[in-house]
Amino acid sequence: MTNQKQRVFSGIRPTGEIHLGNFLGSVNQWSELQNNYDCVFAVVDYHAITTTFESKELPKAIIETSKWIIASGVDQQKSLIILQSQIPEHTELAWILNCLTPLGELERMTQFKEKREQETAKSGIMAGLLNYPVLMASDILLYQTDLVPVGEDQVQHIELARDIAKRFNNRFGKVFTIPNYQLSKNARVMSLKNPTEKMSKTGDQGILLSDSAKEIERKIMGATTDTIASDQMSAGVKNLCNILQTVSPRTYSQMLEKYQKKTLQYLELKKVLAKELISYLLPIQKKYHQISDDQALEIFEKSRARAQSLAQKTLSRAKKTIGVL
Ligand code: TYM
């Protein structure tokens, strides 16, 4: 890694299994970015405990997430792959930033409002849920990040991280790089059943990276397409086309041509997408199954010291600047 390269940071929560939205929206870009940037990718386990969680499930989710990152092509020779909780600088900087972030800004976050509703019905809302975006800002700012590849649902959080950094720099002197975000072509993969909502892990509306060929086919064949005849491409068809465009650009062009000539049967689109998606995911799934649990955990150990020294540098500058000895 050379100093001239810009820094990329991104993260994923180890909550259950990775779905196609996580993958196409963010993780899929990581292996490409590592060739041109100095990359740090994080499994953000402290973010995973901001909503209801099972302590018995968490280690399994951490290991699986690490395996998917490696299977997607992220190379530990090129990138740092870290486990957030192993680098305490993340939470230490988060505390400082918490003390400098107005409460109103956190209460306005869309994801907080959405999750507040879900959590109320479960174990109640914990303070960590409100402070979640500050920990995320800390993740990003600790590494002097230039670019953050994320899905659309995280844009508001990156904007908040930018505001936090600017406010800090203006008040105390420049410590943090102001990060930008990067969206992929699939920045908002929609639910297969209800294509006006984003894809998540629950039910049949989302494809998990671990789904078998049969499951992928069944879910795609059951996807909502048009409910009423219209000249405009429906949200459901658009969603299927967007996925196809990434997994097989050539087939996508053929389907689009048919759509424009009004000869496209949605059954055909679904069959083609299922076939292409299955073969797109197959090599990643194969690689995933070759990685042992120990290898998945070792990867964090290998990155830890270098990541921690980068994090410590920023944290000690931040502490000095605010007057903490
Ligand atoms: P998380 O774990 O919810 O999701 C990981 C990444 O997947 C993207 N994503 C989607 N993209 C397209 N379509 C979808 N349906 C979809 N669903 C999820 C997310 O936008 C994200 O990029 N707060 C973050 C984790 C985080 C982080 C960070 C990210 C913590 N610190 C620092 C970047 C930088 C989150 O909960 O992602």
GROMACS .gro file of N, CA and C in nm, residues 103-196:
model
  282
  103LEU      N    1  -2.837   1.629   1.960
  103LEU     CA    2  -2.936   1.523   1.971
  103LEU      C    3  -3.037   1.527   1.856
  104GLY      N    4  -3.078   1.650   1.820
  104GLY     CA    5  -3.180   1.666   1.715
  104GLY      C    6  -3.137   1.604   1.583
  105GLU      N    7  -3.006   1.612   1.553
  105GLU     CA    8  -2.956   1.556   1.426
  105GLU      C    9  -2.972   1.404   1.424
  106LEU      N   10  -2.955   1.342   1.539
  106LEU     CA   11  -2.967   1.196   1.546
  106LEU      C   12  -3.114   1.154   1.541
  107GLU      N   13  -3.198   1.231   1.604
  107GLU     CA   14  -3.341   1.198   1.606
  107GLU      C   15  -3.404   1.212   1.468
  108ARG      N   16  -3.340   1.291   1.383
  108ARG     CA   17  -3.394   1.311   1.247
  108ARG      C   18  -3.358   1.199   1.149
  109MET      N   19  -3.266   1.112   1.186
  109MET     CA   20  -3.220   1.009   1.093
  109MET      C   21  -3.334   0.913   1.055
  110THR      N   22  -3.353   0.894   0.924
  110THR     CA   23  -3.463   0.809   0.875
  110THR      C   24  -3.452   0.667   0.929
  111GLN      N   25  -3.330   0.613   0.928
  111GLN     CA   26  -3.316   0.474   0.972
  111GLN      C   27  -3.348   0.460   1.121
  112PHE      N   28  -3.314   0.561   1.199
  112PHE     CA   29  -3.349   0.557   1.341
  112PHE      C   30  -3.501   0.552   1.357
  113LYS      N   31  -3.568   0.636   1.278
  113LYS     CA   32  -3.715   0.640   1.290
  113LYS      C   33  -3.776   0.505   1.252
  114GLU      N   34  -3.724   0.446   1.143
  114GLU     CA   35  -3.778   0.315   1.099
  114GLU      C   36  -3.751   0.207   1.203
  115LYS      N   37  -3.626   0.203   1.249
  115LYS     CA   38  -3.589   0.095   1.342
  115LYS      C   39  -3.653   0.117   1.478
  116ARG      N   40  -3.677   0.243   1.514
  116ARG     CA   41  -3.742   0.271   1.642
  116ARG      C   42  -3.877   0.201   1.648
  117GLU      N   43  -3.948   0.205   1.536
  117GLU     CA   44  -4.080   0.140   1.530
  117GLU      C   45  -4.066  -0.011   1.549
  118GLN      N   46  -3.969  -0.070   1.474
  118GLN     CA   47  -3.951  -0.216   1.483
  118GLN      C   48  -3.908  -0.258   1.624
  119GLU      N   49  -3.816  -0.178   1.682
  119GLU     CA   50  -3.761  -0.216   1.813
  119GLU      C   51  -3.860  -0.199   1.926
  120THR      N   52  -3.950  -0.102   1.911
  120THR     CA   53  -4.050  -0.080   2.016
  120THR      C   54  -4.129  -0.207   2.038
  121ALA      N   55  -4.156  -0.277   1.926
  121ALA     CA   56  -4.234  -0.400   1.935
  121ALA      C   57  -4.150  -0.516   1.989
  122LYS      N   58  -4.018  -0.501   1.992
  122LYS     CA   59  -3.932  -0.610   2.040
  122LYS      C   60  -3.885  -0.579   2.183
  123SER      N   61  -3.756  -0.539   2.197
  123SER     CA   62  -3.707  -0.519   2.334
  123SER      C   63  -3.707  -0.374   2.379
  124GLY      N   64  -3.763  -0.284   2.301
  124GLY     CA   65  -3.759  -0.142   2.337
  124GLY      C   66  -3.640  -0.075   2.269
  125ILE      N   67  -3.640   0.059   2.273
  125ILE     CA   68  -3.533   0.132   2.201
  125ILE      C   69  -3.418   0.159   2.297
  126MET      N   70  -3.300   0.118   2.254
  126MET     CA   71  -3.181   0.140   2.338
  126MET      C   72  -3.107   0.264   2.288
  127ALA      N   73  -3.030   0.324   2.378
  127ALA     CA   74  -2.959   0.447   2.342
  127ALA      C   75  -2.862   0.424   2.225
  128GLY      N   76  -2.809   0.302   2.216
  128GLY     CA   77  -2.715   0.270   2.108
  128GLY      C   78  -2.776   0.287   1.970
  129LEU      N   79  -2.906   0.267   1.960
  129LEU     CA   80  -2.972   0.280   1.829
  129LEU      C   81  -2.969   0.426   1.783
  130LEU      N   82  -2.990   0.515   1.878
  130LEU     CA   83  -2.986   0.658   1.845
  130LEU      C   84  -2.843   0.700   1.808
  131ASN      N   85  -2.747   0.646   1.883
  131ASN     CA   86  -2.607   0.688   1.863
  131ASN      C   87  -2.534   0.613   1.752
  132TYR      N   88  -2.603   0.518   1.692
  132TYR     CA   89  -2.549   0.434   1.584
  132TYR      C   90  -2.474   0.515   1.477
  133PRO      N   91  -2.534   0.624   1.423
  133PRO     CA   92  -2.463   0.697   1.316
  133PRO      C   93  -2.335   0.765   1.363
  134VAL      N   94  -2.324   0.789   1.495
  134VAL     CA   95  -2.202   0.852   1.546
  134VAL      C   96  -2.088   0.749   1.547
  135LEU      N   97  -2.122   0.626   1.583
  135LEU     CA   98  -2.021   0.519   1.577
  135LEU      C   99  -1.980   0.497   1.430
  136MET      N  100  -2.076   0.508   1.342
  136MET     CA  101  -2.044   0.493   1.199
  136MET      C  102  -1.953   0.607   1.152
  137ALA      N  103  -1.980   0.728   1.199
  137ALA     CA  104  -1.894   0.842   1.164
  137ALA      C  105  -1.752   0.816   1.217
  138SER      N  106  -1.745   0.762   1.337
  138SER     CA  107  -1.616   0.732   1.397
  138SER      C  108  -1.539   0.628   1.314
  139ASP      N  109  -1.610   0.522   1.270
  139ASP     CA  110  -1.547   0.420   1.184
  139ASP      C  111  -1.479   0.487   1.064
  140ILE      N  112  -1.554   0.575   1.002
  140ILE     CA  113  -1.509   0.637   0.877
  140ILE      C  114  -1.396   0.738   0.902
  141LEU      N  115  -1.416   0.825   1.003
  141LEU     CA  116  -1.323   0.936   1.024
  141LEU      C  117  -1.189   0.890   1.082
  142LEU      N  118  -1.191   0.781   1.158
  142LEU     CA  119  -1.067   0.729   1.219
  142LEU      C  120  -0.960   0.699   1.116
  143TYR      N  121  -1.004   0.656   0.996
  143TYR     CA  122  -0.907   0.614   0.894
  143TYR      C  123  -0.883   0.721   0.788
  144GLN      N  124  -0.925   0.845   0.818
  144GLN     CA  125  -0.905   0.956   0.722
  144GLN      C  126  -0.958   0.916   0.585
  145THR      N  127  -1.081   0.869   0.586
  145THR     CA  128  -1.141   0.812   0.465
  145THR      C  129  -1.180   0.917   0.362
  146ASP      N  130  -1.148   0.887   0.236
  146ASP     CA  131  -1.191   0.975   0.126
  146ASP      C  132  -1.324   0.929   0.069
  147LEU      N  133  -1.341   0.797   0.058
  147LEU     CA  134  -1.456   0.745  -0.015
  147LEU      C  135  -1.521   0.627   0.058
  148VAL      N  136  -1.655   0.630   0.063
  148VAL     CA  137  -1.729   0.523   0.132
  148VAL      C  138  -1.830   0.461   0.036
  149PRO      N  139  -1.804   0.339  -0.011
  149PRO     CA  140  -1.904   0.274  -0.098
  149PRO      C  141  -2.017   0.215  -0.013
  150VAL      N  142  -2.138   0.261  -0.038
  150VAL     CA  143  -2.255   0.215   0.040
  150VAL      C  144  -2.378   0.210  -0.048
  151GLY      N  145  -2.482   0.147   0.003
  151GLY     CA  146  -2.613   0.153  -0.060
  151GLY      C  147  -2.682   0.284  -0.023
  152GLU      N  148  -2.790   0.311  -0.095
  152GLU     CA  149  -2.859   0.440  -0.079
  152GLU      C  150  -2.908   0.465   0.065
  153ASP      N  151  -2.945   0.357   0.134
  153ASP     CA  152  -2.999   0.376   0.270
  153ASP      C  153  -2.897   0.431   0.369
  154GLN      N  154  -2.768   0.432   0.331
  154GLN     CA  155  -2.666   0.483   0.424
  154GLN      C  156  -2.621   0.625   0.391
  155VAL      N  157  -2.675   0.682   0.286
  155VAL     CA  158  -2.628   0.815   0.242
  155VAL      C  159  -2.649   0.921   0.350
  156GLN      N  160  -2.764   0.916   0.414
  156GLN     CA  161  -2.792   1.016   0.519
  156GLN      C  162  -2.688   1.006   0.633
  157HIS      N  163  -2.646   0.883   0.662
  157HIS     CA  164  -2.545   0.866   0.767
  157HIS      C  165  -2.409   0.921   0.724
  158ILE      N  166  -2.377   0.908   0.597
  158ILE     CA  167  -2.247   0.962   0.550
  158ILE      C  168  -2.253   1.115   0.553
  159GLU      N  169  -2.369   1.168   0.517
  159GLU     CA  170  -2.382   1.314   0.522
  159GLU      C  171  -2.366   1.365   0.665
  160LEU      N  172  -2.419   1.288   0.759
  160LEU     CA  173  -2.402   1.326   0.899
  160LEU      C  174  -2.253   1.319   0.938
  161ALA      N  175  -2.186   1.213   0.892
  161ALA     CA  176  -2.041   1.199   0.922
  161ALA      C  177  -1.964   1.319   0.867
  162ARG      N  178  -2.003   1.363   0.749
  162ARG     CA  179  -1.939   1.481   0.689
  162ARG      C  180  -1.962   1.605   0.777
  163ASP      N  181  -2.086   1.622   0.822
  163ASP     CA  182  -2.119   1.737   0.907
  163ASP      C  183  -2.041   1.732   1.038
  164ILE      N  184  -2.034   1.613   1.096
  164ILE     CA  185  -1.961   1.598   1.224
  164ILE      C  186  -1.814   1.636   1.203
  165ALA      N  187  -1.757   1.588   1.093
  165ALA     CA  188  -1.614   1.615   1.065
  165ALA      C  189  -1.590   1.764   1.042
  166LYS      N  190  -1.680   1.824   0.963
  166LYS     CA  191  -1.661   1.967   0.932
  166LYS      C  192  -1.673   2.051   1.059
  167ARG      N  193  -1.773   2.017   1.140
  167ARG     CA  194  -1.794   2.094   1.263
  167ARG      C  195  -1.672   2.082   1.355
  168PHE      N  196  -1.620   1.961   1.366
  168PHE     CA  197  -1.503   1.937   1.451
  168PHE      C  198  -1.384   2.018   1.399
  169ASN      N  199  -1.359   2.006   1.269
  169ASN     CA  200  -1.243   2.075   1.209
  169ASN      C  201  -1.253   2.227   1.226
  170ASN      N  202  -1.376   2.280   1.207
  170ASN     CA  203  -1.394   2.425   1.218
  170ASN      C  204  -1.373   2.473   1.361
  171ARG      N  205  -1.418   2.391   1.455
  171ARG     CA  206  -1.411   2.437   1.594
  171ARG      C  207  -1.273   2.417   1.657
  172PHE      N  208  -1.209   2.303   1.625
  172PHE     CA  209  -1.085   2.270   1.697
  172PHE      C  210  -0.960   2.274   1.610
  173GLY      N  211  -0.975   2.277   1.480
  173GLY     CA  212  -0.859   2.266   1.389
  173GLY      C  213  -0.871   2.136   1.312
  174LYS      N  214  -0.809   2.134   1.193
  174LYS     CA  215  -0.833   2.020   1.102
  174LYS      C  216  -0.771   1.889   1.156
  175VAL      N  217  -0.858   1.796   1.180
  175VAL     CA  218  -0.813   1.661   1.218
  175VAL      C  219  -0.864   1.558   1.116
  176PHE      N  220  -0.988   1.578   1.068
  176PHE     CA  221  -1.050   1.474   0.987
  176PHE      C  222  -1.058   1.510   0.838
  177THR      N  223  -1.039   1.407   0.754
  177THR     CA  224  -1.068   1.418   0.611
  177THR      C  225  -1.221   1.415   0.595
  178ILE      N  226  -1.272   1.495   0.502
  178ILE     CA  227  -1.418   1.495   0.480
  178ILE      C  228  -1.450   1.385   0.377
  179PRO      N  229  -1.526   1.283   0.418
  179PRO     CA  230  -1.549   1.169   0.327
  179PRO      C  231  -1.661   1.194   0.225
  180ASN      N  232  -1.648   1.129   0.110
  180ASN     CA  233  -1.757   1.127   0.011
  180ASN      C  234  -1.812   0.985   0.004
  181TYR      N  235  -1.932   0.972  -0.049
  181TYR     CA  236  -1.984   0.836  -0.066
  181TYR      C  237  -1.985   0.799  -0.213
  182GLN      N  238  -1.990   0.670  -0.239
  182GLN     CA  239  -2.002   0.621  -0.377
  182GLN      C  240  -2.116   0.520  -0.382
  183LEU      N  241  -2.209   0.542  -0.475
  183LEU     CA  242  -2.321   0.449  -0.491
  183LEU      C  243  -2.295   0.358  -0.610
  184SER      N  244  -2.336   0.232  -0.598
  184SER     CA  245  -2.323   0.140  -0.712
  184SER      C  246  -2.448   0.155  -0.800
  185LYS      N  247  -2.448   0.084  -0.914
  185LYS     CA  248  -2.566   0.085  -1.002
  185LYS      C  249  -2.686   0.024  -0.931
  186ASN      N  250  -2.657  -0.060  -0.829
  186ASN     CA  251  -2.764  -0.126  -0.754
  186ASN      C  252  -2.773  -0.069  -0.613
  187ALA      N  253  -2.773   0.062  -0.603
  187ALA     CA  254  -2.769   0.125  -0.471
  187ALA      C  255  -2.896   0.101  -0.390
  188ARG      N  256  -3.003   0.060  -0.458
  188ARG     CA  257  -3.126   0.029  -0.386
  188ARG      C  258  -3.193  -0.091  -0.452
  189VAL      N  259  -3.153  -0.210  -0.410
  189VAL     CA  260  -3.215  -0.332  -0.459
  189VAL      C  261  -3.346  -0.346  -0.383
  190MET      N  262  -3.454  -0.368  -0.458
  190MET     CA  263  -3.586  -0.366  -0.394
  190MET      C  264  -3.631  -0.506  -0.356
  191SER      N  265  -3.730  -0.510  -0.267
  191SER     CA  266  -3.790  -0.637  -0.226
  191SER      C  267  -3.854  -0.705  -0.347
  192LEU      N  268  -3.843  -0.838  -0.354
  192LEU     CA  269  -3.902  -0.909  -0.468
  192LEU      C  270  -4.054  -0.912  -0.459
  193LYS      N  271  -4.104  -0.916  -0.336
  193LYS     CA  272  -4.250  -0.924  -0.317
  193LYS      C  273  -4.317  -0.787  -0.320
  194ASN      N  274  -4.249  -0.691  -0.256
  194ASN     CA  275  -4.305  -0.556  -0.251
  194ASN      C  276  -4.200  -0.457  -0.302
  195PRO      N  277  -4.195  -0.439  -0.434
  195PRO     CA  278  -4.082  -0.364  -0.493
  195PRO      C  279  -4.082  -0.214  -0.465
  196THR      N  280  -4.171  -0.167  -0.378
  196THR     CA  281  -4.159  -0.025  -0.339
  196THR      C  282  -4.079  -0.016  -0.209
   0.00000   0.00000   0.00000
